[in-house]
Coordinates of C-alpha atoms and ligand atoms in Angstrom, one line a residue:
M29 CA 87.8 58.8 143.6
T30 CA 89.9 55.9 141.9
D31 CA 92.3 56.7 139.2
L32 CA 92.3 54.6 136.3
P33 CA 95.5 53.7 134.7
T34 CA 97.4 56.4 132.0
V35 CA 96.6 54.8 128.5
R36 CA 99.5 55.9 126.7
I37 CA 99.2 54.5 122.4
L38 CA 103.0 54.6 121.3
E39 CA 104.1 53.6 117.8
T40 CA 105.7 50.0 117.7
D41 CA 109.0 50.4 118.9
L42 CA 111.2 46.9 118.5
S43 CA 114.3 48.6 120.0
V44 CA 112.8 49.0 123.6
L45 CA 112.5 45.6 124.3
P46 CA 115.4 45.0 125.1
S47 CA 115.5 47.1 128.0
H48 CA 112.3 47.9 128.7
E49 CA 112.1 47.1 132.6
G50 CA 108.2 46.7 133.6
A51 CA 106.5 43.7 132.4
I52 CA 105.4 43.8 128.6
V53 CA 102.9 41.2 126.7
V54 CA 103.0 40.0 123.2
F55 CA 101.1 37.9 121.3
A56 CA 100.0 35.4 120.4
T57 CA 97.6 33.3 117.6
P58 CA 95.5 30.3 118.5
D59 CA 97.5 28.4 116.1
G60 CA 100.9 29.4 118.0
K61 CA 101.9 32.0 115.3
L62 CA 103.8 35.4 116.9
D63 CA 104.3 38.9 114.8
Q64 CA 107.4 40.5 114.5
G65 CA 107.6 42.4 117.4
A66 CA 107.4 38.7 119.9
R67 CA 109.9 37.2 117.3
K68 CA 112.5 39.5 118.2
L69 CA 111.5 38.4 122.3
S70 CA 112.1 35.8 121.9
T71 CA 115.2 35.7 120.0
L72 CA 116.6 37.5 122.8
M73 CA 115.1 35.4 125.3
K74 CA 116.8 32.4 123.6
K75 CA 114.0 31.5 121.8
S76 CA 111.9 30.5 125.3
L77 CA 109.3 32.1 123.9
L78 CA 108.6 30.2 120.8
R79 CA 109.1 26.6 123.4
L80 CA 106.3 28.6 125.5
V81 CA 103.6 28.3 121.9
E82 CA 105.2 25.2 120.7
S83 CA 103.9 23.6 124.5
E84 CA 100.5 21.9 125.7
A85 CA 100.2 24.7 127.9
F86 CA 99.7 27.3 124.9
E87 CA 97.4 25.1 123.1
S88 CA 94.9 23.8 126.0
A89 CA 94.9 28.1 127.0
K90 CA 92.3 29.1 126.6
I91 CA 91.7 32.5 123.7
G92 CA 92.8 35.5 124.9
E93 CA 94.0 33.7 128.0
A94 CA 97.4 35.1 129.7
M95 CA 100.6 33.3 130.2
V96 CA 103.8 34.4 132.1
M97 CA 107.5 33.9 132.0
S98 CA 109.2 35.3 135.1
Y99 CA 112.5 37.0 135.0
P100 CA 113.2 35.8 131.8
V101 CA 117.0 35.7 130.4
G102 CA 118.3 38.0 127.5
I103 CA 116.0 41.2 128.5
A104 CA 115.9 44.2 131.2
A105 CA 111.9 42.9 131.7
G106 CA 111.2 40.8 135.0
K107 CA 108.0 39.6 133.1
V108 CA 106.9 38.5 129.9
M109 CA 102.9 37.5 129.6
V110 CA 102.0 36.0 125.7
V111 CA 98.5 36.3 126.0
K112 CA 96.6 34.1 123.4
L113 CA 94.6 36.1 120.7
G114 CA 93.8 36.0 116.9
R115 CA 94.8 38.8 114.9
R116 CA 91.2 40.4 114.5
P117 CA 89.6 39.4 117.8
S118 CA 86.1 40.0 119.0
V119 CA 85.5 42.7 121.1
E120 CA 84.9 40.2 123.7
E121 CA 88.0 38.1 123.1
A122 CA 89.8 41.7 123.3
R123 CA 88.2 42.9 126.5
K124 CA 89.6 39.3 128.0
A125 CA 92.9 38.9 126.9
G126 CA 93.1 43.3 128.9
A127 CA 91.3 41.8 131.7
S128 CA 94.3 38.6 131.9
I129 CA 96.3 41.4 131.8
A130 CA 95.4 43.4 134.5
K131 CA 94.9 40.6 137.0
V132 CA 98.7 39.7 136.2
R133 CA 100.1 43.1 135.9
G134 CA 98.6 44.3 139.3
T135 CA 99.4 48.1 139.6
S136 CA 102.9 47.4 138.3
D137 CA 103.4 49.3 134.1
V138 CA 103.3 47.4 131.7
L139 CA 103.6 47.8 127.5
I140 CA 101.8 46.1 125.6
M141 CA 103.1 45.1 121.6
G142 CA 99.9 44.5 120.2
G143 CA 101.6 45.3 116.8
A144 CA 99.2 44.6 113.8
T145 CA 96.6 43.5 116.3
S146 CA 92.9 44.8 115.8
R147 CA 91.2 46.1 118.9
M148 CA 93.7 47.2 121.4
A149 CA 91.6 49.9 123.0
D150 CA 89.6 47.1 123.7
V151 CA 92.5 45.7 125.3
A152 CA 93.4 48.4 127.5
Y153 CA 90.1 48.5 128.0
G154 CA 89.8 45.6 130.0
C155 CA 93.2 45.9 131.2
A156 CA 91.6 49.3 132.7
L157 CA 88.6 47.9 134.7
R158 CA 89.2 44.2 135.3
G159 CA 92.3 46.4 137.1
Y160 CA 89.9 48.8 138.9
A161 CA 90.6 48.1 143.2
F162 CA 88.3 49.8 145.8
T163 CA 91.0 50.8 147.9
A164 CA 89.6 53.9 149.8
H165 CA 88.8 52.5 153.0
K166 CA 92.7 50.5 153.0
T167 CA 95.0 52.4 155.0
A168 CA 97.8 50.5 153.5
D169 CA 97.4 49.7 149.9
Q170 CA 98.5 52.7 147.8
D171 CA 96.7 54.0 145.6
A172 CA 99.2 53.8 142.5
V173 CA 97.3 52.1 139.3
G174 CA 100.3 52.2 137.1
A175 CA 100.7 52.6 133.1
I176 CA 99.7 50.6 130.5
D177 CA 102.0 51.3 127.4
V178 CA 99.8 49.7 124.1
M179 CA 102.8 50.1 121.4
T180 CA 100.6 49.2 117.8
N181 CA 101.1 49.2 113.5
A182 CA 98.4 51.9 113.2
P183 CA 98.8 54.3 116.7
D184 CA 95.9 57.5 114.9
E185 CA 93.1 54.9 115.2
V186 CA 94.1 53.0 117.7
Q187 CA 94.8 56.6 119.8
A188 CA 90.7 57.6 118.5
A189 CA 89.1 54.5 119.7
T190 CA 91.0 54.5 123.2
D191 CA 90.1 57.8 124.5
V192 CA 86.4 57.3 123.5
M193 CA 87.1 53.1 125.2
M194 CA 88.2 54.8 128.2
A195 CA 85.5 57.5 128.5
I196 CA 83.7 54.9 128.4
A197 CA 85.8 53.8 131.6
E198 CA 85.8 56.5 133.6
G199 CA 81.7 56.5 133.8
V200 CA 81.6 52.6 135.0
V201 CA 85.0 53.2 137.8
F202 CA 82.7 56.7 138.7
T203 CA 79.5 54.3 139.2
R204 CA 81.5 51.2 140.9
D205 CA 82.7 53.8 143.7
L206 CA 79.6 55.5 144.2
T207 CA 77.7 51.5 144.7
N208 CA 80.8 50.4 146.9
E209 CA 81.1 52.8 149.2
P210 CA 79.2 52.5 152.4
A211 CA 76.2 55.1 153.8
N212 CA 78.0 56.8 155.9
V213 CA 80.1 58.1 153.7
L214 CA 78.1 58.1 150.8
T215 CA 75.3 59.8 151.9
T216 CA 72.5 62.1 150.2
K217 CA 74.6 65.1 150.7
E218 CA 77.6 63.6 149.5
F219 CA 76.1 62.0 146.3
A220 CA 74.7 65.0 145.6
N221 CA 78.0 66.8 145.9
R222 CA 80.0 64.4 143.9
L223 CA 77.1 64.9 141.7
K224 CA 77.4 68.7 141.3
E225 CA 81.6 68.0 141.2
M226 CA 80.5 67.1 137.2
E227 CA 79.8 70.6 136.8
N228 CA 83.6 70.6 135.7
I229 CA 83.7 68.4 132.5
G230 CA 80.0 70.2 131.5
L231 CA 76.8 68.4 132.4
T232 CA 74.9 71.0 134.1
V233 CA 73.5 69.5 137.6
E234 CA 71.0 70.8 140.1
V235 CA 70.5 69.2 143.0
L236 CA 66.1 70.0 144.4
E237 CA 66.5 70.2 148.2
E238 CA 63.2 68.6 150.3
D239 CA 61.0 72.2 151.0
K240 CA 61.0 71.9 146.8
L241 CA 60.1 68.6 146.6
E242 CA 57.7 69.5 149.0
E243 CA 56.8 72.5 147.0
L244 CA 56.3 69.5 143.8
G245 CA 54.1 67.8 145.3
M246 CA 56.5 64.4 145.3
G247 CA 55.1 63.0 148.3
S248 CA 56.0 59.3 148.1
L249 CA 59.5 60.2 147.3
L250 CA 59.3 62.3 150.7
C251 CA 57.8 59.4 152.4
V252 CA 60.5 57.5 152.3
G253 CA 63.4 59.3 153.9
L254 CA 61.2 60.4 156.3
G255 CA 63.0 58.6 159.6
S256 CA 66.0 59.9 158.4
A257 CA 69.3 62.4 159.2
S258 CA 69.7 62.9 155.9
P259 CA 68.1 64.9 153.8
S260 CA 66.2 63.9 150.3
K261 CA 66.7 64.7 147.3
V262 CA 66.9 64.4 143.7
V263 CA 69.7 65.3 141.4
V264 CA 68.8 66.4 137.6
M265 CA 71.8 66.1 135.5
Q266 CA 71.9 67.4 131.9
W267 CA 73.9 67.0 128.8
N268 CA 73.0 68.7 125.7
G269 CA 75.1 67.8 123.0
G270 CA 72.6 67.6 120.0
G271 CA 70.7 70.6 119.4
D272 CA 67.5 71.2 120.3
E273 CA 65.7 68.6 119.9
A274 CA 63.7 66.8 123.2
P275 CA 66.0 64.9 125.5
F276 CA 66.2 61.4 126.1
A277 CA 65.7 60.9 130.0
L278 CA 67.4 58.3 132.0
V279 CA 66.2 58.2 135.9
G280 CA 67.9 56.0 138.5
K281 CA 67.3 55.0 142.7
G282 CA 69.2 56.7 144.8
V283 CA 68.5 54.2 148.5
V284 CA 71.8 54.6 149.5
F285 CA 71.1 52.9 152.5
D286 CA 67.7 50.1 152.7
T287 CA 67.3 49.2 156.3
G288 CA 63.6 48.9 155.1
G289 CA 62.9 51.0 157.3
I290 CA 59.9 50.6 160.3
S291 CA 59.2 47.2 157.8
L292 CA 62.7 46.5 159.0
K293 CA 64.5 44.2 156.5
P294 CA 66.7 41.2 158.4
A295 CA 70.2 41.9 160.2
G296 CA 72.0 39.4 158.2
G297 CA 73.5 40.7 154.7
M298 CA 71.7 44.0 155.8
E299 CA 74.8 45.3 155.0
D300 CA 74.6 45.3 151.1
M301 CA 72.0 47.4 151.1
T302 CA 74.9 50.0 151.2
M303 CA 74.8 49.1 147.1
D304 CA 70.3 50.1 146.7
M305 CA 71.8 53.2 145.2
G306 CA 73.1 51.4 141.9
G307 CA 70.3 52.8 139.4
A308 CA 71.1 55.8 140.0
G309 CA 75.2 55.1 140.6
V310 CA 74.9 53.9 136.8
V311 CA 72.4 57.1 135.9
S312 CA 76.0 59.1 136.9
G313 CA 78.0 56.8 135.3
V314 CA 76.2 57.7 132.1
M315 CA 75.9 61.4 132.0
K316 CA 79.9 61.2 133.6
T317 CA 81.0 59.0 129.9
L318 CA 78.8 60.9 128.3
A319 CA 80.2 64.9 129.0
L320 CA 84.0 64.2 128.4
R321 CA 83.3 61.5 125.3
K322 CA 81.5 64.6 124.3
A323 CA 78.3 62.7 122.7
K324 CA 76.3 64.5 119.8
A325 CA 73.1 63.5 121.7
N326 CA 70.3 65.1 124.7
V327 CA 70.1 63.6 127.8
V328 CA 68.9 64.6 131.4
G329 CA 70.3 61.8 134.2
L330 CA 68.2 62.3 137.5
V331 CA 68.5 60.2 140.7
G332 CA 66.4 60.8 144.2
L333 CA 68.5 59.9 146.3
V334 CA 67.1 59.0 150.0
E335 CA 67.5 56.6 153.1
N336 CA 65.1 54.2 154.3
M337 CA 65.6 54.4 158.1
P338 CA 63.6 53.7 160.6
S339 CA 62.4 56.6 163.8
D340 CA 59.5 57.7 165.5
R341 CA 59.1 60.2 162.2
A342 CA 59.6 57.4 159.8
T343 CA 56.3 56.5 157.5
R344 CA 54.3 53.5 159.3
P345 CA 52.8 50.4 156.8
G346 CA 49.2 51.3 156.5
D347 CA 49.9 55.2 155.9
V348 CA 48.4 56.9 152.3
V349 CA 50.7 58.9 150.0
T350 CA 50.0 61.4 147.8
S351 CA 52.4 61.0 143.9
M352 CA 53.3 64.6 142.4
K353 CA 51.2 62.0 140.1
G354 CA 48.3 63.2 142.4
D355 CA 47.5 59.3 143.0
T356 CA 47.4 57.8 145.8
I357 CA 49.8 55.5 147.7
E358 CA 48.8 53.5 150.7
V359 CA 52.6 52.0 151.0
I360 CA 51.8 48.4 152.6
N361 CA 55.5 47.9 153.9
T362 CA 57.9 50.1 153.8
D363 CA 60.7 48.4 152.0
A364 CA 59.1 48.8 149.1
E365 CA 60.4 52.5 148.4
G366 CA 63.0 51.8 145.7
R367 CA 59.2 52.0 143.4
L368 CA 58.4 54.8 146.1
V369 CA 61.2 57.1 144.9
L370 CA 60.8 56.2 141.1
A371 CA 57.7 57.1 141.0
D372 CA 57.5 60.5 141.7
V373 CA 60.8 61.1 139.6
L374 CA 59.8 59.7 136.8
W375 CA 56.3 61.6 136.5
Y376 CA 58.2 64.7 137.2
A377 CA 61.1 63.6 134.3
Q378 CA 58.4 63.4 131.9
E379 CA 56.7 66.2 132.9
R380 CA 59.7 68.6 132.9
F381 CA 61.7 67.7 130.0
K382 CA 59.2 65.5 127.6
P383 CA 61.4 63.0 127.1
T384 CA 61.8 61.3 123.7
G385 CA 62.0 58.1 125.3
V386 CA 62.8 56.5 129.5
I387 CA 65.1 55.0 131.2
N388 CA 64.8 53.8 135.1
L389 CA 67.2 51.7 136.5
A390 CA 66.7 50.2 140.1
T391 CA 68.6 48.0 142.7
L392 CA 63.7 47.0 143.1
T393 CA 63.3 43.6 143.9
G394 CA 64.8 40.4 145.5
A395 CA 62.5 38.6 143.3
I396 CA 64.9 39.7 140.2
I397 CA 68.0 37.8 141.5
V398 CA 65.6 34.4 142.1
G399 CA 64.4 34.6 139.1
L400 CA 67.4 35.4 136.6
G401 CA 70.8 35.6 139.6
H402 CA 73.6 37.4 139.2
E403 CA 74.3 37.2 135.0
N404 CA 70.6 39.2 133.4
A405 CA 68.5 42.9 135.1
G406 CA 65.4 42.2 134.7
A407 CA 64.7 44.4 131.3
F408 CA 60.7 45.4 131.4
S409 CA 59.2 47.5 128.5
N410 CA 55.7 49.3 127.3
D411 CA 58.0 49.3 123.6
D412 CA 59.3 46.7 121.5
T413 CA 61.7 48.7 119.9
L414 CA 63.1 50.4 122.2
C415 CA 63.8 47.7 124.6
N416 CA 65.3 45.6 121.8
R417 CA 67.5 48.1 121.3
F418 CA 68.7 48.0 124.7
L419 CA 68.5 44.0 124.6
K420 CA 71.2 44.4 121.7
A421 CA 74.0 47.5 122.8
A422 CA 73.7 45.0 126.6
G423 CA 74.1 41.5 124.6
A424 CA 77.1 43.9 122.6
E425 CA 78.4 44.9 125.9
G426 CA 78.7 41.5 127.4
E427 CA 75.8 43.6 129.7
G428 CA 73.5 40.4 130.6
A429 CA 69.7 41.4 130.5
W430 CA 66.4 39.7 130.4
R431 CA 62.4 40.6 129.1
M432 CA 60.0 39.6 131.4
P433 CA 56.6 40.1 131.1
M434 CA 54.1 42.8 132.5
G435 CA 49.6 42.5 131.8
A436 CA 46.9 44.0 133.8
A437 CA 46.7 41.1 135.7
Y438 CA 49.6 41.4 137.3
D439 CA 48.4 45.0 137.8
A440 CA 45.4 44.3 139.3
K441 CA 47.4 42.8 142.3
I442 CA 48.9 46.6 143.4
K443 CA 45.2 47.7 143.9
S444 CA 44.2 48.5 146.9
R445 CA 41.1 49.3 149.1
I446 CA 41.4 52.7 150.5
A447 CA 43.8 54.6 148.0
D448 CA 44.3 53.8 144.5
M449 CA 47.2 51.8 144.9
K450 CA 49.5 49.8 147.3
N451 CA 53.1 49.1 146.4
V452 CA 53.1 45.7 147.2
G453 CA 51.3 43.0 145.2
G454 CA 52.6 40.1 147.6
R455 CA 54.9 37.5 146.7
D456 CA 54.3 35.7 143.5
A457 CA 56.1 37.6 141.0
G458 CA 56.9 39.9 142.7
S459 CA 59.4 41.8 140.3
I460 CA 56.5 41.8 137.4
T461 CA 54.0 43.4 140.2
A462 CA 56.9 46.3 140.8
A463 CA 56.9 47.3 137.3
Q464 CA 53.0 47.6 137.0
F465 CA 54.1 50.1 140.0
L466 CA 56.1 51.8 137.7
Q467 CA 54.2 52.2 134.5
R468 CA 51.2 53.6 136.7
F469 CA 53.8 56.7 136.4
I470 CA 54.2 56.2 132.6
K471 CA 51.8 58.4 130.6
D472 CA 50.3 57.0 127.7
D473 CA 52.6 56.3 124.6
M474 CA 56.0 57.1 126.2
P475 CA 58.3 54.5 125.6
W476 CA 59.6 53.1 128.8
M477 CA 62.5 50.9 130.1
H478 CA 63.0 49.7 133.8
L479 CA 65.6 47.5 134.5
D480 CA 66.1 45.4 137.3
I481 CA 69.8 45.7 138.3
A482 CA 69.3 43.9 141.9
G483 CA 70.7 41.1 140.9
V484 CA 73.9 42.7 139.0
A485 CA 75.3 45.7 140.5
S486 CA 76.9 44.7 142.6
V487 CA 78.6 40.5 142.8
K488 CA 79.9 38.4 145.3
A489 CA 82.1 36.4 143.0
E490 CA 84.0 37.9 140.4
T491 CA 83.5 39.0 136.9
A492 CA 84.5 39.2 133.9
L493 CA 85.9 42.7 133.8
A494 CA 85.5 43.7 137.1
P495 CA 86.3 42.3 140.8
A496 CA 84.0 41.1 143.4
G497 CA 81.7 44.0 144.6
A498 CA 80.3 46.7 142.3
T499 CA 80.1 46.4 138.6
G500 CA 79.5 49.5 137.2
W501 CA 76.9 47.5 134.8
G502 CA 75.3 48.8 132.1
V503 CA 76.7 52.2 131.7
A504 CA 78.3 50.5 128.6
A505 CA 75.4 49.1 127.2
L506 CA 73.5 52.7 127.8
N507 CA 76.1 54.7 126.5
R508 CA 76.1 52.1 123.4
L509 CA 72.0 52.5 123.3
I510 CA 72.6 56.4 123.0
A511 CA 75.3 56.3 120.6
D512 CA 73.8 54.1 118.7
V513 CA 69.8 55.3 118.3
Y514 CA 70.1 59.1 119.7
E515 CA 73.3 61.0 118.6
T516 CA 73.2 62.6 115.5
K517 CA 75.2 61.1 113.6
E518 CA 78.0 63.5 111.2
T519 CA 77.4 63.4 107.7
Ligands
BES604 N1 67.1 47.2 148.3 C1 65.6 46.4 148.1 C2 65.8 45.0 146.9 C3 66.9 44.4 147.0 C4 67.2 43.2 147.7 C5 68.5 44.8 146.4 C6 68.7 42.6 147.5 C7 69.5 44.0 146.2 C8 69.5 43.1 147.0 C9 63.8 46.3 148.0 O1 64.2 47.6 148.7 C10 63.6 46.0 149.0 O2 63.3 45.8 149.6 N2 62.5 44.9 148.0 C11 61.4 43.9 148.8 C12 60.1 43.9 148.4 C13 59.2 44.0 148.7 C14 58.9 44.4 150.2 C15 58.3 43.7 148.3 C16 61.9 42.9 148.8 O3 62.8 42.4 146.8 O4 62.0 41.9 149.2
MN605 MN1 63.9 48.2 150.2
ZN606 ZN1 65.6 49.2 148.3

């Protein structure tokens, strides 16, 4: 498990500046103003810091960018970073500043002189998240993460905000670790074990094994894992922080590896399918965050854990299976397996918990990447209120999402000649027909949203707050949605 750096919030104390040995960060406003701490540092550094903020290089630097002065004269620190940031930065600017600091600091300790600049918790959050590295399988790399010290004039306020932000960061890192983990390590069993461990932080975690899933009639989910030596599982995580109201439900696709099954995928890039449990990863990360910050809400997270492998026991194209709902499905392509898994978990979630709403997350279709690239997840919903609330939360967290259309004409594409439906509706509108398939397992009047995260769960290039690889997309947005809408507000 990747550790986050320790973040310590301290009262401003300028007397440490001459002798502090780690890196020191100060902020300069876009018009080159230094606060008291930075001015003191500049004096110690024989005014070299002033020269920097008066330079053209500083002028052309972007907000949130860090400029580095190495081995400065007059102080013990090996590095000083000057970060261009206003006194009242936006959330995005503050997090970007933190990310810039992370890229320079690597794993060494850093002292951030926040002074009177606001949103220091977001600076720490950006620094902690952008500093993430998945080193679990690197023999040479130490897993030292260093410490982030933040000095501020408002330590109590910043400490309270930081406690919440770090609970979110813990959830994001949990999601990233799960999503980055290769499939020989993160088997269905290992995944369930890691979720079970979250009982330590107050979640109720149940693992439903294959015999139970058979008893429940989950023929759709179970047909996906038939070819694998790893048993299929459904894990139910409950956080009850909100009294006795009905919970909100989060449902995730957890295909620990997707070969395509008998409809085998081509070899090129197949290794990427180690992230096909990304939806389940996000659900798990959100549950972790809610527990760590003791959210005043009732939320249940359900993940369907399966492996899609070809074998003599695997489901064949053309097979017909019966879902828990009772509807029959003609499996014309065993590579459209995520929807088969979700169908049964969605139905089970509604039957058992009678939730006030359901959001499912899945790396469901390659087609969503064709449509939206890696910038936005596809959002599909039967409920404008829920969808708009989510899009607003995602926007506030800098997590891209774009609503896609649905409708009867798309649904007609998954009609089957021999069963109630087939699992693929053809090449056209592939992401939408996948969403229509899922909606067939959503009860009338149940507010529901499906997030197709195939393009955003794991990416090849770095993003604002993550290195290449798993992003943890959605953890912050869903946490915010729950905080904004479902949490009982204290009065
Ligand atoms: N897991 C894939 C979708 C995917 C593709 C995720 C690329 C991440 C990156 C999904 O199970 C799948 O194979 N979908 C098929 C559906 C098709 C057979 C209708 C696809 O997108 O090709
Ligand atoms: Mn597939
Ligand atoms: Zn898949």
